[in-house]
PDB file of C-alpha atoms and ligand atoms in Angstrom:
ATOM      1  CA  MET A 149       0.000   0.000   0.000  1.00 91.00           C
ATOM      2  CA  ASP A 150       1.447   3.402  -0.890  1.00 96.00           C
ATOM      3  CA  ALA A 151       1.502   6.166   1.736  1.00 96.00           C
ATOM      4  CA  TYR A 152      -1.340   8.183   0.176  1.00 97.00           C
ATOM      5  CA  THR A 153      -3.677   5.197  -0.021  1.00 96.00           C
ATOM      6  CA  CYS A 154      -2.754   4.232   3.531  1.00 96.00           C
ATOM      7  CA  ILE A 155      -3.637   7.719   4.801  1.00 95.00           C
ATOM      8  CA  LEU A 156      -6.879   7.968   2.806  1.00 92.00           C
ATOM      9  CA  THR A 157      -8.197   4.524   3.755  1.00 92.00           C
ATOM     10  CA  LYS A 158      -7.233   4.536   7.448  1.00 93.00           C
ATOM     11  CA  ARG A 159     -10.331   4.605   9.697  1.00 91.00           C
ATOM     12  CA  ASP A 160     -10.327   4.710  13.480  1.00 93.00           C
ATOM     13  CA  SER A 161     -12.109   1.600  14.642  1.00 92.00           C
ATOM     14  CA  ARG A 162     -12.905   0.131  18.080  1.00 91.00           C
ATOM     15  CA  ALA A 163     -13.972  -3.386  17.071  1.00 93.00           C
ATOM     16  CA  TYR A 164     -11.214  -5.995  16.969  1.00 96.00           C
ATOM     17  CA  THR A 165     -10.822  -9.733  16.604  1.00 96.00           C
ATOM     18  CA  ASP A 166      -8.905 -11.747  19.229  1.00 94.00           C
ATOM     19  CA  GLN A 167      -6.100 -12.399  16.741  1.00 97.00           C
ATOM     20  CA  ALA A 168      -2.743 -11.640  18.307  1.00 97.00           C
ATOM     21  CA  ILE A 169      -0.456  -9.096  16.689  1.00 98.00           C
ATOM     22  CA  PRO A 170       2.870 -10.749  15.785  1.00 98.00           C
ATOM     23  CA  GLU A 171       5.847  -9.412  17.705  1.00 98.00           C
ATOM     24  CA  ALA A 172       7.711  -8.502  14.507  1.00 98.00           C
ATOM     25  CA  THR A 173       4.726  -6.461  13.309  1.00 98.00           C
ATOM     26  CA  LEU A 174       4.432  -4.682  16.627  1.00 98.00           C
ATOM     27  CA  GLU A 175       8.118  -3.878  16.556  1.00 98.00           C
ATOM     28  CA  ARG A 176       7.696  -2.405  13.076  1.00 98.00           C
ATOM     29  CA  VAL A 177       4.884  -0.204  14.421  1.00 98.00           C
ATOM     30  CA  LEU A 178       6.978   0.948  17.373  1.00 98.00           C
ATOM     31  CA  ARG A 179       9.921   1.687  15.088  1.00 98.00           C
ATOM     32  CA  ALA A 180       7.653   3.926  13.015  1.00 98.00           C
ATOM     33  CA  GLY A 181       6.767   5.854  16.170  1.00 98.00           C
ATOM     34  CA  ARG A 182      10.433   6.155  17.063  1.00 98.00           C
ATOM     35  CA  MET A 183      11.218   7.724  13.683  1.00 98.00           C
ATOM     36  CA  ALA A 184       8.755  10.601  14.057  1.00 98.00           C
ATOM     37  CA  GLY A 185      10.193  14.075  13.995  1.00 98.00           C
ATOM     38  CA  SER A 186       9.919  16.239  17.110  1.00 97.00           C
ATOM     39  CA  ALA A 187      10.712  19.773  18.239  1.00 96.00           C
ATOM     40  CA  LYS A 188      14.498  20.190  18.178  1.00 95.00           C
ATOM     41  CA  ASN A 189      14.644  16.398  17.770  1.00 97.00           C
ATOM     42  CA  THR A 190      14.002  16.059  21.494  1.00 97.00           C
ATOM     43  CA  GLN A 191      12.126  12.750  20.971  1.00 98.00           C
ATOM     44  CA  PRO A 192      10.191  13.421  24.181  1.00 98.00           C
ATOM     45  CA  TRP A 193       8.211  10.157  24.147  1.00 98.00           C
ATOM     46  CA  SER A 194       8.217   6.699  25.629  1.00 98.00           C
ATOM     47  CA  PHE A 195       5.895   3.945  24.506  1.00 98.00           C
ATOM     48  CA  ILE A 196       4.348   1.507  26.992  1.00 98.00           C
ATOM     49  CA  VAL A 197       3.021  -1.695  25.395  1.00 98.00           C
ATOM     50  CA  LEU A 198       0.156  -3.430  27.193  1.00 98.00           C
ATOM     51  CA  ARG A 199      -1.090  -6.922  26.461  1.00 97.00           C
ATOM     52  CA  ASP A 200      -2.215  -7.950  29.923  1.00 96.00           C
ATOM     53  CA  ALA A 201      -6.018  -7.911  30.417  1.00 96.00           C
ATOM     54  CA  ALA A 202      -5.914  -6.506  33.946  1.00 96.00           C
ATOM     55  CA  GLY A 203      -3.609  -3.653  32.926  1.00 96.00           C
ATOM     56  CA  LYS A 204      -5.821  -2.782  29.948  1.00 97.00           C
ATOM     57  CA  ALA A 205      -8.937  -2.744  32.131  1.00 97.00           C
ATOM     58  CA  GLU A 206      -7.265  -0.502  34.703  1.00 96.00           C
ATOM     59  CA  LEU A 207      -6.318   1.966  31.976  1.00 96.00           C
ATOM     60  CA  ALA A 208      -9.783   1.866  30.412  1.00 96.00           C
ATOM     61  CA  ALA A 209     -11.199   3.212  33.681  1.00 96.00           C
ATOM     62  CA  CYS A 210      -9.069   6.372  33.306  1.00 97.00           C
ATOM     63  CA  GLY A 211     -10.783   7.657  30.136  1.00 95.00           C
ATOM     64  CA  GLN A 212     -14.366   8.765  29.574  1.00 95.00           C
ATOM     65  CA  PHE A 213     -14.612   7.051  26.178  1.00 93.00           C
ATOM     66  CA  ALA A 214     -12.121   4.243  26.684  1.00 94.00           C
ATOM     67  CA  GLN A 215     -14.439   1.263  27.061  1.00 92.00           C
ATOM     68  CA  HIS A 216     -13.048  -0.388  23.944  1.00 90.00           C
ATOM     69  CA  LEU A 217      -9.485  -0.608  25.258  1.00 95.00           C
ATOM     70  CA  PRO A 218      -9.713  -4.090  26.846  1.00 95.00           C
ATOM     71  CA  ALA A 219     -11.014  -5.512  23.541  1.00 95.00           C
ATOM     72  CA  ALA A 220      -7.790  -4.626  21.743  1.00 97.00           C
ATOM     73  CA  PRO A 221      -5.025  -7.254  21.791  1.00 98.00           C
ATOM     74  CA  VAL A 222      -2.392  -4.527  22.172  1.00 98.00           C
ATOM     75  CA  LEU A 223      -2.403  -1.020  23.601  1.00 98.00           C
ATOM     76  CA  VAL A 224       0.411   1.466  23.218  1.00 98.00           C
ATOM     77  CA  ALA A 225       0.447   4.378  25.640  1.00 98.00           C
ATOM     78  CA  VAL A 226       2.377   7.385  24.361  1.00 98.00           C
ATOM     79  CA  VAL A 227       4.020   8.997  27.389  1.00 98.00           C
ATOM     80  CA  LEU A 228       5.567  12.469  27.202  1.00 98.00           C
ATOM     81  CA  ALA A 229       8.635  13.577  29.119  1.00 97.00           C
ATOM     82  CA  PRO A 230       8.373  16.862  31.074  1.00 96.00           C
ATOM     83  CA  ASN A 231       8.030  19.745  28.562  1.00 91.00           C
ATOM     84  CA  GLY A 232       7.262  17.301  25.746  1.00 96.00           C
ATOM     85  CA  GLY A 233       4.630  18.684  23.383  1.00 96.00           C
ATOM     86  CA  ASP A 234       1.342  17.134  22.324  1.00 97.00           C
ATOM     87  CA  PHE A 235       2.198  17.803  18.678  1.00 98.00           C
ATOM     88  CA  ASP A 236       5.242  15.556  19.007  1.00 98.00           C
ATOM     89  CA  ALA A 237       3.149  12.826  20.645  1.00 98.00           C
ATOM     90  CA  GLY A 238       0.643  13.127  17.803  1.00 98.00           C
ATOM     91  CA  ARG A 239       3.338  12.726  15.161  1.00 98.00           C
ATOM     92  CA  ALA A 240       4.610   9.518  16.776  1.00 98.00           C
ATOM     93  CA  ALA A 241       1.066   8.226  17.294  1.00 98.00           C
ATOM     94  CA  GLN A 242      -0.025   8.790  13.698  1.00 98.00           C
ATOM     95  CA  ASN A 243       3.161   7.161  12.375  1.00 98.00           C
ATOM     96  CA  MET A 244       2.359   4.050  14.421  1.00 98.00           C
ATOM     97  CA  MET A 245      -1.299   3.928  13.405  1.00 98.00           C
ATOM     98  CA  LEU A 246      -0.503   4.311   9.712  1.00 98.00           C
ATOM     99  CA  VAL A 247       2.178   1.617   9.663  1.00 98.00           C
ATOM    100  CA  ALA A 248      -0.189  -0.679  11.573  1.00 98.00           C
ATOM    101  CA  TRP A 249      -2.869  -0.039   8.948  1.00 97.00           C
ATOM    102  CA  GLU A 250      -0.394  -0.898   6.212  1.00 97.00           C
ATOM    103  CA  GLU A 251      -0.241  -4.300   7.969  1.00 97.00           C
ATOM    104  CA  GLY A 252      -4.063  -4.568   8.057  1.00 97.00           C
ATOM    105  CA  ILE A 253      -4.270  -3.574  11.738  1.00 97.00           C
ATOM    106  CA  THR A 254      -6.836  -0.978  12.697  1.00 97.00           C
ATOM    107  CA  SER A 255      -6.560   1.346  15.682  1.00 97.00           C
ATOM    108  CA  CYS A 256      -8.252   4.042  17.706  1.00 96.00           C
ATOM    109  CA  PRO A 257      -6.590   6.706  19.807  1.00 96.00           C
ATOM    110  CA  VAL A 258      -8.167   7.589  23.111  1.00 96.00           C
ATOM    111  CA  ALA A 259      -7.500  10.335  25.633  1.00 95.00           C
ATOM    112  CA  MET A 260      -7.019   9.628  29.318  1.00 96.00           C
ATOM    113  CA  HIS A 261      -9.256  12.236  30.921  1.00 95.00           C
ATOM    114  CA  ASP A 262      -8.071  11.311  34.408  1.00 96.00           C
ATOM    115  CA  ARG A 263      -4.342  11.798  33.900  1.00 94.00           C
ATOM    116  CA  GLU A 264      -3.379  10.858  37.450  1.00 96.00           C
ATOM    117  CA  CYS A 265      -5.287   7.614  37.103  1.00 97.00           C
ATOM    118  CA  ALA A 266      -3.421   6.776  33.874  1.00 97.00           C
ATOM    119  CA  SER A 267      -0.036   7.723  35.323  1.00 97.00           C
ATOM    120  CA  ARG A 268      -0.712   5.551  38.369  1.00 96.00           C
ATOM    121  CA  ALA A 269      -1.920   2.605  36.288  1.00 97.00           C
ATOM    122  CA  LEU A 270       1.203   2.743  34.121  1.00 98.00           C
ATOM    123  CA  GLY A 271       3.687   3.699  36.817  1.00 97.00           C
ATOM    124  CA  VAL A 272       5.071   6.613  34.808  1.00 97.00           C
ATOM    125  CA  PRO A 273       7.777   8.707  36.497  1.00 96.00           C
ATOM    126  CA  GLU A 274       6.933  12.017  38.182  1.00 95.00           C
ATOM    127  CA  GLY A 275       6.572  14.852  35.678  1.00 95.00           C
ATOM    128  CA  HIS A 276       5.845  12.562  32.738  1.00 97.00           C
ATOM    129  CA  ARG A 277       2.297  12.320  31.394  1.00 96.00           C
ATOM    130  CA  VAL A 278       0.241   9.950  29.306  1.00 97.00           C
ATOM    131  CA  ALA A 279      -0.521  11.916  26.130  1.00 97.00           C
ATOM    132  CA  MET A 280      -2.654   9.274  24.423  1.00 97.00           C
ATOM    133  CA  VAL A 281      -3.418   5.579  24.402  1.00 98.00           C
ATOM    134  CA  LEU A 282      -3.604   3.747  21.051  1.00 98.00           C
ATOM    135  CA  ALA A 283      -5.630   0.555  20.733  1.00 98.00           C
ATOM    136  CA  PHE A 284      -4.472  -1.845  18.006  1.00 98.00           C
ATOM    137  CA  GLY A 285      -6.139  -4.945  16.585  1.00 97.00           C
ATOM    138  CA  TYR A 286      -7.264  -6.685  13.427  1.00 97.00           C
ATOM    139  CA  PRO A 287     -10.661  -5.324  12.332  1.00 95.00           C
ATOM    140  CA  GLU A 288     -13.688  -7.296  13.508  1.00 90.00           C
ATOM    141  CA  SER A 289     -15.549  -6.697  10.249  1.00 81.00           C
ATOM    142  CA  GLU A 290     -15.571  -4.634   7.106  1.00 80.00           C
ATOM    143  CA  GLU A 291     -18.519  -2.629   8.518  1.00 79.00           C
ATOM    144  CA  SER A 292     -16.583  -1.699  11.657  1.00 77.00           C
ATOM    145  CA  LEU A 293     -14.198   0.258   9.439  1.00 78.00           C
ATOM    146  CA  HIS A 294     -16.867   2.449   7.853  1.00 75.00           C
ATOM    147  CA  ARG A 295     -18.449   4.869  10.254  1.00 70.00           C
ATOM    148  CA  GLY A 296     -19.211   7.190   7.377  1.00 67.00           C
ATOM    149  CA  ILE A 297     -18.015  10.398   8.960  1.00 76.00           C
ATOM    150  CA  PRO A 298     -17.326  12.807   6.111  1.00 86.00           C
ATOM    151  CA  ARG A 299     -14.358  15.140   6.083  1.00 91.00           C
ATOM    152  CA  THR A 300     -14.627  18.872   5.568  1.00 93.00           C
ATOM    153  CA  PRO A 301     -14.385  19.720   1.846  1.00 95.00           C
ATOM    154  CA  LEU A 302     -10.932  20.976   0.917  1.00 95.00           C
ATOM    155  CA  ALA A 303     -12.344  24.264  -0.396  1.00 95.00           C
ATOM    156  CA  GLU A 304     -13.658  25.048   3.115  1.00 95.00           C
ATOM    157  CA  LEU A 305     -10.404  24.501   4.934  1.00 96.00           C
ATOM    158  CA  VAL A 306      -7.664  25.650   2.591  1.00 97.00           C
ATOM    159  CA  HIS A 307      -6.852  29.338   2.313  1.00 97.00           C
ATOM    160  CA  HIS A 308      -4.294  30.916   0.044  1.00 97.00           C
ATOM    161  CA  GLU A 309      -1.999  33.729   1.159  1.00 98.00           C
ATOM    162  CA  ARG A 310      -4.482  34.947   3.875  1.00 97.00           C
ATOM    163  CA  TRP A 311      -7.553  33.541   5.702  1.00 96.00           C
TER     164      TRP A 311
HETATM  165  C1  FMN B 245     -15.111   6.152  21.667  1.00 89.81           C
HETATM  166  C2  FMN B 245     -14.096   6.913  20.895  1.00 89.81           C
HETATM  167  C3  FMN B 245     -13.151   7.644  21.569  1.00 89.81           C
HETATM  168  C4  FMN B 245     -12.196   8.368  20.853  1.00 89.81           C
HETATM  169  N1  FMN B 245     -11.329   9.134  21.537  1.00 89.81           N
HETATM  170  C5  FMN B 245     -10.463   9.907  20.854  1.00 89.81           C
HETATM  171  C6  FMN B 245      -9.596  10.782  21.542  1.00 89.81           C
HETATM  172  O1  FMN B 245      -9.611  10.876  22.765  1.00 89.81           O
HETATM  173  N2  FMN B 245      -8.751  11.542  20.811  1.00 89.81           N
HETATM  174  C7  FMN B 245      -8.713  11.461  19.429  1.00 89.81           C
HETATM  175  O2  FMN B 245      -7.911  12.168  18.805  1.00 89.81           O
HETATM  176  N3  FMN B 245      -9.522  10.637  18.766  1.00 89.81           N
HETATM  177  C8  FMN B 245     -10.392   9.865  19.446  1.00 89.81           C
HETATM  178  N4  FMN B 245     -11.222   9.034  18.762  1.00 89.81           N
HETATM  179  C9  FMN B 245     -11.085   8.928  17.298  1.00 89.81           C
HETATM  180  C10 FMN B 245     -11.824  10.024  16.540  1.00 89.81           C
HETATM  181  O3  FMN B 245     -13.182  10.041  16.902  1.00 89.81           O
HETATM  182  C11 FMN B 245     -11.644   9.740  15.042  1.00 89.81           C
HETATM  183  O4  FMN B 245     -10.329  10.067  14.698  1.00 89.81           O
HETATM  184  C12 FMN B 245     -12.575  10.534  14.130  1.00 89.81           C
HETATM  185  O5  FMN B 245     -13.897  10.259  14.457  1.00 89.81           O
HETATM  186  C13 FMN B 245     -12.357  10.155  12.662  1.00 89.81           C
HETATM  187  O6  FMN B 245     -12.605   8.799  12.495  1.00 89.81           O
HETATM  188  P1  FMN B 245     -12.456   8.101  11.057  1.00 89.81           P
HETATM  189  O7  FMN B 245     -11.057   8.361  10.584  1.00 89.81           O
HETATM  190  O8  FMN B 245     -12.715   6.646  11.320  1.00 89.81           O
HETATM  191  O9  FMN B 245     -13.477   8.709  10.151  1.00 89.81           O
HETATM  192  C14 FMN B 245     -12.186   8.327  19.442  1.00 89.81           C
HETATM  193  C15 FMN B 245     -13.140   7.565  18.773  1.00 89.81           C
HETATM  194  C16 FMN B 245     -14.076   6.885  19.486  1.00 89.81           C
HETATM  195  C17 FMN B 245     -15.110   6.124  18.711  1.00 89.81           C
END
């Protein structure tokens, strides 16, 4: 799949099969996150991989819309170092989700609304914070990938020279 097709066909989905994600595939995904650019190349992230059911359930309780997390075979929490920016976390997260999709693995990012809860559940060091949790799994069905949410037409969001 070329990059453009990967970007255009990627849908955020919360319905996964039980099929395990091979270690080599997961490593490829994590390597894609590692290669993201960041402000001054500070690489302010760490990635915490969760496979354990109890750990996933504990994390799911920290977000308001995180009920789907335990259903995913793998979660990756993107943790930011002190002064790390959300834009950097987003770049790493999107890299991982796109490379996963290239491998036929769908994903859905979810915010941890109770940050202290997420930090406690993951044991992150003082001053670090959980920017986002990514759920990864093979899609449950073709339908689960089509939520039909349209994007804003290009003409409405692109401006030339000035707003
Ligand atoms: C229950 C639920 C929780 C989500 N939480 C977040 C979130 O916290 N942050 C985020 O960037 N996207 C979150 N998403 C994903 C966005 O909703 C998604 O990117 C957007 O709807 C576009 O989806 P599509 O690419 O499948 O059309 C969530 C989705 C669902 C269904």
